[in-house]
XYZ file of C-alpha atoms in Angstrom:
662
model
C -71.130 25.885 -81.607
C -73.992 23.525 -82.715
C -76.643 22.167 -80.372
C -74.919 18.821 -79.818
C -71.598 20.420 -79.017
C -73.281 22.777 -76.563
C -74.912 19.816 -74.857
C -71.566 18.052 -74.529
C -69.999 21.204 -73.132
C -72.724 21.324 -70.498
C -72.074 17.733 -69.562
C -68.432 18.602 -69.035
C -69.386 20.606 -65.952
C -70.347 17.410 -64.202
C -67.767 15.158 -65.792
C -64.579 17.161 -66.164
C -63.394 16.145 -62.720
C -63.665 12.482 -63.679
C -61.334 12.668 -66.642
C -58.304 11.953 -64.509
C -58.763 9.710 -61.524
C -56.175 9.282 -58.823
C -55.970 5.608 -58.062
C -54.587 4.003 -54.981
C -51.526 1.842 -54.986
C -52.913 -1.035 -53.010
C -56.018 -2.359 -51.324
C -56.509 -1.355 -47.722
C -57.699 -4.534 -46.082
C -55.470 -4.408 -43.025
C -51.921 -3.383 -42.249
C -50.788 -6.950 -42.813
C -52.651 -9.054 -45.355
C -51.804 -12.207 -43.427
C -53.526 -10.938 -40.270
C -56.180 -13.474 -39.267
C -58.449 -10.616 -38.235
C -58.148 -8.802 -41.586
C -61.450 -7.315 -42.729
C -62.781 -5.784 -45.900
C -62.813 -2.003 -45.989
C -64.118 0.664 -48.336
C -60.577 1.176 -49.581
C -60.249 -2.495 -50.477
C -62.881 -2.305 -53.201
C -62.683 1.317 -54.402
C -60.383 3.925 -55.835
C -60.853 7.667 -55.345
C -61.916 9.783 -58.316
C -62.720 13.413 -59.125
C -59.511 14.524 -57.439
C -58.139 16.789 -60.174
C -58.536 20.577 -59.845
C -60.616 22.364 -62.477
C -58.985 25.479 -63.994
C -61.510 28.168 -64.919
C -60.928 31.275 -67.009
C -62.552 34.467 -68.159
C -62.033 37.922 -69.633
C -62.763 40.819 -67.299
C -62.548 44.563 -66.804
C -60.528 46.302 -64.104
C -61.576 49.874 -63.334
C -60.417 52.583 -60.942
C -56.834 52.693 -62.226
C -54.845 55.877 -61.693
C -54.104 56.628 -65.349
C -52.245 53.338 -65.874
C -54.908 51.565 -67.937
C -55.320 51.312 -71.685
C -57.797 50.729 -74.470
C -57.657 47.079 -75.642
C -56.835 46.248 -79.220
C -59.479 44.846 -81.549
C -59.023 41.118 -80.994
C -60.947 38.110 -79.716
C -60.465 39.136 -76.080
C -62.060 42.524 -76.700
C -64.940 40.936 -78.583
C -65.659 38.608 -75.663
C -65.538 41.462 -73.155
C -67.770 43.687 -75.293
C -70.367 40.916 -75.413
C -70.238 40.558 -71.624
C -70.632 44.326 -71.135
C -73.650 44.423 -73.447
C -75.264 41.553 -71.545
C -74.846 43.673 -68.399
C -76.556 46.624 -70.155
C -73.318 48.610 -70.319
C -71.631 50.721 -73.008
C -68.491 48.913 -74.271
C -66.843 51.930 -75.904
C -67.399 54.143 -72.888
C -65.797 51.601 -70.565
C -63.034 50.233 -72.771
C -61.891 53.447 -74.464
C -61.725 55.724 -71.435
C -59.430 58.675 -72.303
C -58.390 58.937 -68.645
C -56.997 55.389 -68.800
C -58.853 54.208 -65.714
C -59.806 50.796 -67.129
C -58.077 47.758 -68.582
C -59.046 44.455 -70.143
C -57.609 41.582 -68.106
C -57.408 37.807 -68.240
C -58.819 36.164 -65.134
C -58.141 32.640 -63.881
C -58.800 30.502 -60.822
C -58.834 26.846 -59.804
C -61.733 24.922 -58.270
C -60.158 22.309 -55.975
C -61.502 18.809 -55.390
C -63.844 18.557 -52.436
C -65.072 22.120 -52.875
C -68.641 23.213 -52.210
C -70.880 25.838 -53.747
C -70.069 29.202 -52.204
C -66.434 28.423 -51.369
C -64.055 31.315 -51.999
C -61.349 30.840 -54.634
C -58.114 32.749 -55.161
C -57.947 34.667 -58.438
C -55.079 35.690 -60.702
C -55.506 38.772 -62.877
C -53.056 39.381 -65.733
C -52.721 41.304 -68.973
C -52.816 39.838 -72.489
C -49.765 40.186 -74.731
C -49.565 43.600 -76.309
C -51.531 45.364 -73.592
C -50.372 48.922 -72.956
C -51.582 48.922 -69.365
C -48.613 49.677 -67.109
C -50.051 48.731 -63.721
C -53.122 47.099 -62.187
C -52.376 48.609 -58.802
C -55.397 50.162 -57.117
C -57.888 48.687 -59.571
C -61.063 46.721 -58.954
C -62.239 43.789 -61.052
C -65.886 44.007 -62.072
C -67.943 40.814 -61.838
C -66.548 38.315 -64.328
C -67.799 34.843 -65.305
C -65.246 32.025 -65.161
C -65.656 28.933 -67.352
C -63.868 25.666 -67.960
C -62.607 24.786 -71.432
C -61.657 21.441 -72.933
C -60.706 19.711 -76.164
C -63.509 17.798 -77.849
C -61.389 14.630 -77.842
C -61.060 14.813 -74.062
C -64.792 15.423 -73.744
C -65.518 12.306 -75.782
C -63.201 10.274 -73.579
C -64.847 11.619 -70.410
C -68.320 10.740 -71.649
C -67.232 7.255 -72.671
C -65.493 6.556 -69.360
C -68.690 7.557 -67.557
C -70.706 4.944 -69.427
C -72.317 7.327 -71.937
C -72.175 5.915 -75.507
C -70.625 8.441 -77.884
C -69.733 6.321 -80.901
C -72.492 7.748 -83.098
C -72.820 11.142 -81.469
C -71.836 13.903 -83.949
C -69.330 15.433 -81.533
C -66.983 18.155 -82.734
C -63.555 17.175 -84.031
C -60.904 16.260 -81.485
C -58.990 19.538 -81.831
C -62.058 21.738 -81.357
C -62.094 23.886 -78.222
C -65.282 23.542 -76.179
C -66.348 26.185 -73.670
C -68.187 24.935 -70.632
C -70.713 26.578 -68.368
C -70.124 29.309 -65.833
C -68.508 27.618 -62.836
C -67.492 30.649 -60.765
C -67.801 34.434 -60.570
C -64.802 36.639 -59.779
C -64.720 40.245 -58.594
C -63.005 42.476 -56.072
C -60.064 44.712 -55.250
C -56.902 43.761 -57.128
C -53.692 43.554 -55.116
C -50.728 44.201 -57.412
C -47.160 45.360 -57.130
C -46.112 43.198 -54.197
C -48.269 40.138 -53.620
C -47.110 38.154 -56.643
C -43.671 36.673 -57.300
C -41.111 39.036 -55.761
C -37.363 39.341 -56.015
C -35.428 39.597 -52.802
C -32.942 42.404 -52.508
C -30.954 40.161 -50.176
C -31.466 42.735 -47.430
C -34.904 41.764 -46.208
C -36.834 43.743 -48.794
C -38.507 42.950 -52.124
C -38.147 44.689 -55.432
C -41.131 47.079 -55.366
C -41.135 47.380 -59.155
C -41.882 43.673 -59.605
C -45.303 42.505 -60.665
C -47.579 45.582 -61.129
C -48.979 44.019 -64.311
C -50.070 40.869 -62.480
C -52.498 40.974 -59.590
C -54.280 38.716 -57.142
C -57.682 38.771 -55.505
C -57.395 36.409 -52.571
C -60.755 34.716 -52.154
C -62.075 36.868 -54.986
C -64.146 34.217 -56.769
C -67.244 32.403 -55.580
C -67.405 28.737 -56.504
C -70.593 27.789 -58.327
C -70.386 23.981 -58.263
C -69.992 21.168 -55.785
C -66.914 18.976 -56.208
C -67.705 15.718 -54.388
C -65.259 12.849 -54.355
C -66.061 9.653 -56.247
C -65.473 6.237 -54.741
C -65.147 4.154 -57.907
C -65.621 0.417 -57.538
C -62.679 -1.676 -58.671
C -63.007 -3.367 -62.062
C -63.157 -6.725 -60.290
C -66.085 -5.668 -58.091
C -68.404 -3.436 -60.140
C -71.655 -4.714 -58.609
C -74.279 -2.018 -57.955
C -75.077 -3.660 -54.622
C -71.570 -2.930 -53.338
C -71.944 0.749 -54.220
C -75.031 0.888 -52.018
C -73.151 -0.883 -49.205
C -70.290 1.625 -49.393
C -72.695 4.587 -49.325
C -74.565 3.112 -46.365
C -71.358 2.581 -44.380
C -70.047 6.089 -45.106
C -73.325 7.614 -43.984
C -73.456 5.461 -40.859
C -69.993 6.562 -39.697
C -70.015 10.248 -40.642
C -73.634 11.132 -39.805
C -72.944 10.562 -36.123
C -70.333 13.356 -36.082
C -71.911 15.870 -38.464
C -75.134 16.875 -40.164
C -77.773 14.292 -39.279
C -79.991 15.330 -42.201
C -77.682 15.765 -45.189
C -76.206 12.551 -46.525
C -72.456 12.251 -46.825
C -72.628 9.662 -49.604
C -74.988 8.569 -52.344
C -74.718 5.492 -54.565
C -75.071 5.830 -58.343
C -75.787 2.453 -59.918
C -76.552 3.440 -63.509
C -73.639 2.917 -65.839
C -70.477 2.215 -63.891
C -71.413 1.962 -60.194
C -69.851 4.594 -57.971
C -70.432 6.449 -54.724
C -70.564 10.248 -54.629
C -69.233 11.519 -51.297
C -69.291 15.052 -49.910
C -66.774 16.141 -47.286
C -68.518 16.219 -43.874
C -68.368 19.509 -41.933
C -65.913 18.078 -39.400
C -63.377 17.507 -42.193
C -63.963 20.733 -44.121
C -60.426 21.963 -43.371
C -58.823 18.580 -43.985
C -60.542 16.613 -46.790
C -57.509 14.365 -47.232
C -58.122 13.174 -43.667
C -61.706 12.391 -44.665
C -60.480 10.223 -47.533
C -57.963 8.436 -45.320
C -60.610 7.640 -42.722
C -63.324 6.784 -45.250
C -61.120 4.194 -46.929
C -60.566 2.492 -43.558
C -64.286 2.042 -42.829
C -65.173 -1.679 -42.626
C -67.868 -2.868 -45.013
C -69.688 -4.454 -42.081
C -70.201 -2.858 -38.638
C -67.641 -3.782 -35.969
C -69.036 -4.770 -32.579
C -67.627 -3.620 -29.261
C -66.110 -7.012 -28.448
C -64.642 -7.610 -31.905
C -61.024 -8.877 -31.942
C -60.342 -6.232 -34.613
C -61.439 -3.410 -32.326
C -59.547 -4.876 -29.354
C -56.369 -5.080 -31.426
C -56.720 -1.445 -32.498
C -57.234 -0.361 -28.886
C -54.004 -2.118 -27.927
C -52.122 -0.681 -30.918
C -53.286 2.825 -29.974
C -51.264 2.685 -26.757
C -47.998 1.862 -28.551
C -46.117 4.854 -30.049
C -45.017 2.907 -33.122
C -48.601 1.974 -34.089
C -50.737 4.667 -32.466
C -51.264 6.925 -35.501
C -52.573 4.173 -37.754
C -54.674 2.668 -34.970
C -56.294 6.037 -34.208
C -57.328 6.557 -37.836
C -58.824 3.060 -37.972
C -60.656 3.638 -34.689
C -61.915 6.938 -36.092
C -63.241 4.942 -39.046
C -65.334 2.869 -36.625
C -67.222 5.986 -35.542
C -68.197 7.580 -32.250
C -68.150 4.247 -30.425
C -64.357 4.614 -30.329
C -64.492 7.633 -28.030
C -63.779 5.753 -24.805
C -60.750 3.959 -26.239
C -59.356 7.249 -27.546
C -59.901 8.926 -24.176
C -57.764 6.202 -22.607
C -55.010 7.198 -25.034
C -55.042 10.746 -23.637
C -53.732 9.386 -20.328
C -50.536 8.096 -21.941
C -47.138 9.693 -21.315
C -46.170 9.036 -24.948
C -46.561 12.117 -27.194
C -47.466 10.043 -30.255
C -50.274 8.300 -28.370
C -51.681 11.532 -26.925
C -51.515 13.237 -30.300
C -53.184 10.411 -32.216
C -55.946 10.075 -29.626
C -56.658 13.811 -29.317
C -56.686 14.359 -33.077
C -59.157 11.547 -33.767
C -61.379 12.691 -30.912
C -61.537 16.166 -32.456
C -62.676 14.825 -35.826
C -65.245 12.646 -34.045
C -66.692 15.813 -32.522
C -65.262 15.661 -28.996
C -63.082 18.279 -27.285
C -61.635 15.866 -24.696
C -58.139 16.316 -26.138
C -58.210 20.072 -26.851
C -55.669 20.867 -24.140
C -53.396 18.061 -25.333
C -53.518 19.339 -28.915
C -52.556 22.839 -27.773
C -49.656 21.567 -25.649
C -48.357 19.328 -28.435
C -48.633 22.149 -30.995
C -46.436 24.314 -28.799
C -43.863 21.637 -28.038
C -43.522 19.702 -31.310
C -43.106 21.400 -34.692
C -43.800 18.098 -36.464
C -47.291 17.887 -34.964
C -48.167 21.584 -35.126
C -50.144 21.783 -38.362
C -52.165 18.695 -37.486
C -52.942 19.953 -33.982
C -53.976 23.426 -35.142
C -56.126 22.033 -37.948
C -57.862 19.618 -35.573
C -58.575 22.417 -33.092
C -59.988 24.605 -35.869
C -62.103 21.766 -37.265
C -64.004 21.255 -34.015
C -66.589 23.987 -33.536
C -66.198 24.161 -29.774
C -65.485 27.110 -27.471
C -62.799 25.143 -25.615
C -60.836 24.599 -28.827
C -61.160 28.222 -29.910
C -59.979 29.400 -26.504
C -56.908 27.185 -26.823
C -56.108 28.746 -30.207
C -56.493 32.234 -28.744
C -54.025 31.331 -25.983
C -51.514 29.961 -28.498
C -51.459 33.372 -30.219
C -49.735 34.715 -27.099
C -46.749 32.366 -27.340
C -43.373 33.752 -28.509
C -42.809 31.423 -31.507
C -43.874 33.337 -34.692
C -44.892 30.200 -36.579
C -46.958 28.902 -33.674
C -48.768 32.151 -32.945
C -49.479 33.010 -36.580
C -50.534 29.412 -37.231
C -52.929 29.639 -34.287
C -54.258 32.942 -35.645
C -54.947 31.411 -39.066
C -56.585 28.370 -37.480
C -58.835 30.565 -35.341
C -59.737 32.700 -38.340
C -60.689 29.560 -40.282
C -62.853 28.309 -37.431
C -64.602 31.629 -36.763
C -63.546 34.721 -38.675
C -65.713 36.850 -36.381
C -64.152 35.610 -33.150
C -63.603 38.449 -30.694
C -59.907 37.570 -30.353
C -59.228 38.399 -34.027
C -60.227 42.076 -34.039
C -60.430 42.120 -37.828
C -60.721 45.377 -39.725
C -60.500 46.373 -43.355
C -58.141 49.229 -44.129
C -59.426 52.473 -45.625
C -58.477 51.330 -49.133
C -60.075 47.906 -48.512
C -57.102 46.238 -50.173
C -55.969 44.177 -47.194
C -56.845 43.035 -43.684
C -55.267 44.563 -40.585
C -55.523 42.781 -37.240
C -54.216 43.668 -33.792
C -54.469 40.622 -31.547
C -53.209 39.075 -28.309
C -52.696 42.420 -26.512
C -50.941 40.847 -23.526
C -48.291 39.060 -25.596
C -44.769 39.809 -26.876
C -44.927 42.303 -29.779
C -44.648 40.908 -33.313
C -45.394 42.384 -36.733
C -46.411 39.676 -39.189
C -47.040 40.271 -42.899
C -48.747 37.647 -45.050
C -48.356 37.927 -48.823
C -49.212 34.314 -49.563
C -52.864 33.485 -50.238
C -54.052 36.513 -48.273
C -53.067 40.170 -48.109
C -52.868 40.646 -44.390
C -50.924 42.330 -41.598
C -51.261 40.915 -38.088
C -49.946 42.924 -35.150
C -49.424 40.857 -32.006
C -49.271 42.783 -28.743
C -50.648 46.196 -27.811
C -47.575 48.374 -28.380
C -45.288 48.052 -31.423
C -42.969 51.085 -31.314
C -40.930 52.443 -34.223
C -37.711 54.391 -33.677
C -36.118 56.971 -36.006
C -34.219 58.356 -37.686
C -35.331 57.056 -41.083
C -36.824 58.176 -44.369
C -38.475 55.369 -46.300
C -39.727 55.973 -49.867
C -42.561 53.677 -50.946
C -42.738 53.763 -54.714
C -43.130 57.143 -56.375
C -45.904 58.560 -54.212
C -45.376 57.762 -50.525
C -42.657 58.513 -47.993
C -42.530 57.648 -44.294
C -40.108 59.675 -42.157
C -39.160 60.018 -38.509
C -36.501 61.996 -36.682
C -34.286 60.533 -33.979
C -36.026 60.224 -30.607
C -39.222 61.641 -32.101
C -42.536 60.379 -30.675
C -44.203 60.872 -34.069
C -43.917 59.658 -37.657
C -44.902 61.596 -40.780
C -46.520 59.857 -43.749
C -46.461 61.865 -46.981
C -48.142 61.279 -50.325
C -47.558 63.288 -53.489
C -50.844 63.954 -55.301
C -51.742 66.076 -58.301
C -53.692 69.260 -57.610
C -54.473 71.438 -60.598
C -51.845 69.493 -62.482
C -49.133 70.223 -59.921
C -47.511 67.658 -57.565
C -48.637 68.514 -54.029
C -47.595 66.779 -50.793
C -50.298 65.649 -48.367
C -49.125 64.721 -44.873
C -50.471 62.775 -41.914
C -48.635 62.741 -38.587
C -49.155 59.875 -36.168
C -47.542 58.331 -33.105
C -44.441 56.224 -33.683
C -46.258 52.902 -33.602
C -46.660 50.293 -36.345
C -50.455 50.230 -36.117
C -50.705 54.018 -36.361
C -48.369 54.219 -39.362
C -50.232 51.503 -41.265
C -53.550 53.226 -40.636
C -52.083 56.563 -41.760
C -50.842 54.965 -44.987
C -54.306 53.580 -45.662
C -55.905 56.946 -44.860
C -53.812 58.513 -47.619
C -54.822 55.797 -50.086
C -51.957 53.397 -49.576
C -52.581 49.794 -50.568
C -51.169 46.519 -49.327
C -48.105 47.054 -51.527
C -47.137 50.181 -49.563
C -47.907 48.521 -46.227
C -45.766 45.468 -46.955
C -42.924 47.529 -48.407
C -42.942 49.777 -45.361
C -42.633 46.847 -42.951
C -39.799 45.305 -44.985
C -37.912 48.607 -45.320
C -38.409 49.566 -41.668
C -37.052 46.200 -40.589
C -34.034 46.670 -42.831
C -33.467 50.098 -41.249
C -33.704 48.591 -37.740
C -36.641 50.879 -37.035
C -38.671 48.216 -35.262
C -37.893 47.452 -31.647
C -39.963 44.248 -31.865
C -39.848 41.051 -33.921
C -40.937 41.086 -37.577
C -41.866 38.061 -39.691
C -43.150 37.416 -43.192
C -45.242 34.372 -44.143
C -44.399 32.472 -40.951
C -46.749 29.593 -41.712
C -45.976 26.440 -39.723
C -44.831 23.459 -41.758
C -45.453 19.803 -41.183
C -45.286 16.257 -42.465
C -48.066 14.121 -43.897
C -49.672 11.775 -41.417
C -48.328 8.782 -43.378
C -44.770 10.063 -43.012
C -45.298 10.685 -39.309
C -46.588 7.136 -38.927
C -43.407 5.764 -40.479
C -41.128 7.969 -38.391
C -42.960 7.074 -35.181
C -41.823 3.462 -35.532
C -38.311 4.459 -34.536
C -38.798 7.882 -32.933
C -40.823 7.578 -29.712
C -39.823 11.055 -28.485
C -40.835 12.874 -31.742
C -37.349 14.415 -31.752
C -36.450 13.115 -35.193
C -39.782 14.216 -36.641
C -39.257 17.748 -35.304
C -35.853 17.908 -36.973
C -37.297 16.600 -40.217
C -39.816 19.428 -40.270
C -37.001 21.942 -39.838
C -35.133 20.338 -42.733
C -38.150 20.448 -45.014
C -38.830 24.017 -43.976
C -35.438 25.096 -45.301
C -35.875 23.302 -48.620
C -37.262 24.745 -51.818
C -38.358 21.685 -53.714
C -41.376 19.798 -54.884
C -43.498 18.545 -52.017
C -45.269 15.400 -53.084
C -48.937 15.066 -52.269
C -49.762 12.278 -49.861
C -51.793 9.346 -51.149
C -55.025 8.196 -49.572
C -53.512 4.949 -48.279
C -51.945 4.222 -44.928
C -48.474 2.661 -44.812
C -48.280 -1.082 -44.290
C -45.960 -3.088 -42.086
C -43.696 -3.639 -45.095
C -43.255 0.061 -45.766
C -40.063 1.600 -44.476
C -38.752 5.094 -44.010
C -36.713 6.299 -46.965
C -33.890 8.214 -45.351
C -33.357 10.515 -48.296
C -36.953 10.736 -49.465
C -38.594 14.111 -49.462
C -41.559 13.915 -47.089
C -44.957 15.165 -48.073
C -46.172 18.342 -46.460
C -49.116 18.272 -44.119
C -52.353 19.766 -45.285
C -52.843 23.295 -44.159
C -54.959 26.407 -43.836
C -56.204 28.609 -46.590
C -59.127 29.327 -48.785
C -58.919 25.996 -50.564
C -61.094 23.516 -48.680
C -58.957 21.402 -46.413
C -55.847 23.542 -46.489
C -54.861 25.614 -43.472
C -51.213 26.106 -44.299
C -50.220 25.585 -47.930
C -47.327 23.324 -48.856
C -45.146 26.224 -49.855
C -41.582 27.191 -49.104
C -41.445 29.225 -45.883
C -39.103 32.142 -45.530
C -38.445 31.092 -41.975
C -39.219 32.899 -38.748
C -36.286 35.281 -38.700
C -38.361 38.044 -40.258
C -36.686 38.253 -43.648
C -38.854 39.639 -46.388
C -41.071 37.104 -48.143
C -40.041 34.860 -50.968
C -43.367 34.150 -52.604
C -43.347 30.716 -54.154
C -47.065 30.238 -54.593
C -47.855 28.727 -57.948
C -50.272 31.040 -59.735
C -53.531 29.734 -61.060
C -53.133 28.405 -64.610
C -53.161 31.398 -66.894
C -55.802 31.911 -69.535
C -54.599 31.126 -73.019
C -52.934 34.271 -74.331
C -53.592 33.387 -77.983
C -57.233 32.993 -79.065
C -57.700 29.775 -81.008
C -55.213 27.760 -78.937
C -56.181 25.743 -75.890
C -54.085 26.736 -72.859
C -50.909 26.914 -74.877
C -51.419 23.687 -76.787
C -50.682 23.604 -80.480
């Protein structure tokens, strides 16, 4: 790669997110353009850019395999890995050609989402290249691996041009040339394989344990190395640099009052095409789409306390059919809206209480914490929004409410509250987090004074959460877990025996651990013998199928919801929230594409499409702004998981081709 091409590749780090900009469908001046009090807003003169995820890829080495690895063939992947090993002062032949087959070359991929910050954790997919003789990645650990972005030279030229950088006479590489960018992330960690990826249901509440050992995940296994701010791009009709400075000033004025008083939220760039670079404020870290919604509603000029616009919003807040939109617009006016929102908490209407409490939380006030908890318990349609708002506000009152919700009987509610609390403070005393002996998954035992529930999460995190203090298991049963482990119990026995077959002097030898007949004890015994998350999850699924548990069991019981825009439309004809709750149940049973919500609010002319598929609410996870991913739930009846998570885009399996393109 010549010097010019290398320079362009470096520029791609900053510009790749701009290559595809999500534009809005209409200007956001007011809900009704004929309103005499209509005012100009940030959304009226801008569109949102830098909203596309950035796929990153690398070639890595997994070690610690139990004789299931292989020596890679002499191809481009091996050459790349050998170079990386030499840079780390290692011996390529010693590591790659291990006669004990404890290592394997792997392809590593992840996605950096929009709105991300340096240091954010990213989920990683680890897979094998075609022709690899490695039979399983189970039990392996990925050594530190650089992840880069790649792009076609033609796309790079287009990105530079669209950013105002002249490229007509620049000797850029030909359009079909593949450019490698800079290091954008570093991946490493324990690989979870054999269960966490796509699984086939046996139809009896258990997965196919033979599925997926050649593909692994490292949840949160990569560390993001770049900031991904949003861009507020001025419309073509209003490209004046002065307006960019006005937008930045208004964003800072509104969001500084609720967050970091030192760090700016927005900064105007007036060279080239004017734009505003905006970072997600701390209050919106779990819900960046909410930040964009609110930011686009910020008036370009400050609104006084006696403004007709503010008075109209305060009146609209108290009406169920307009409360959600009014609350967002009041939130966009800043902390001066607190008193009006507190009035909304006194309403008997659930929509009004919800809208008021949610906006108060994002404005930094816990006045509505109790209301959010009550609404999360009562209304499935509002649950994800309530839990996310409680987690977003760093306040002891909110965290206490989440801890109390973990004691409720509904699996989706209590696990959703657990995830929200973990996102707010992963060291909270109510979580009782511990790594298992094999360090391949998290085991929690929480809410000791609550109904017993065993919950297994295979989606975005390898985790078992035990609710309650006593989770008994009853025999008789004998449960094989792969080729090495067996869990057995006799009828009416107070103990369970966990057995693993290991090789001693070349001979298969059983090693046993006996423990009390309790789910927590069995899982710890499995880990003590070297069992990974695959064995833990398979045991829970098989024990449920055998009716060994005397308590409830659930897999991936993430709460589901509707986008705030869809809720706003439904609220116009559903004052009791009954229809919205039913709609959530309908969506929860579907397995279809969930469209991403736009950054606009519905207008008075928008209507509810009876047969339209509603967008899922943002949710909780390691991607910034997501607590509960928009994925198909398996329900709360405890059936084994149906993983539908879309894997990170895979690294091109054929050197010389860009991500599968000819």
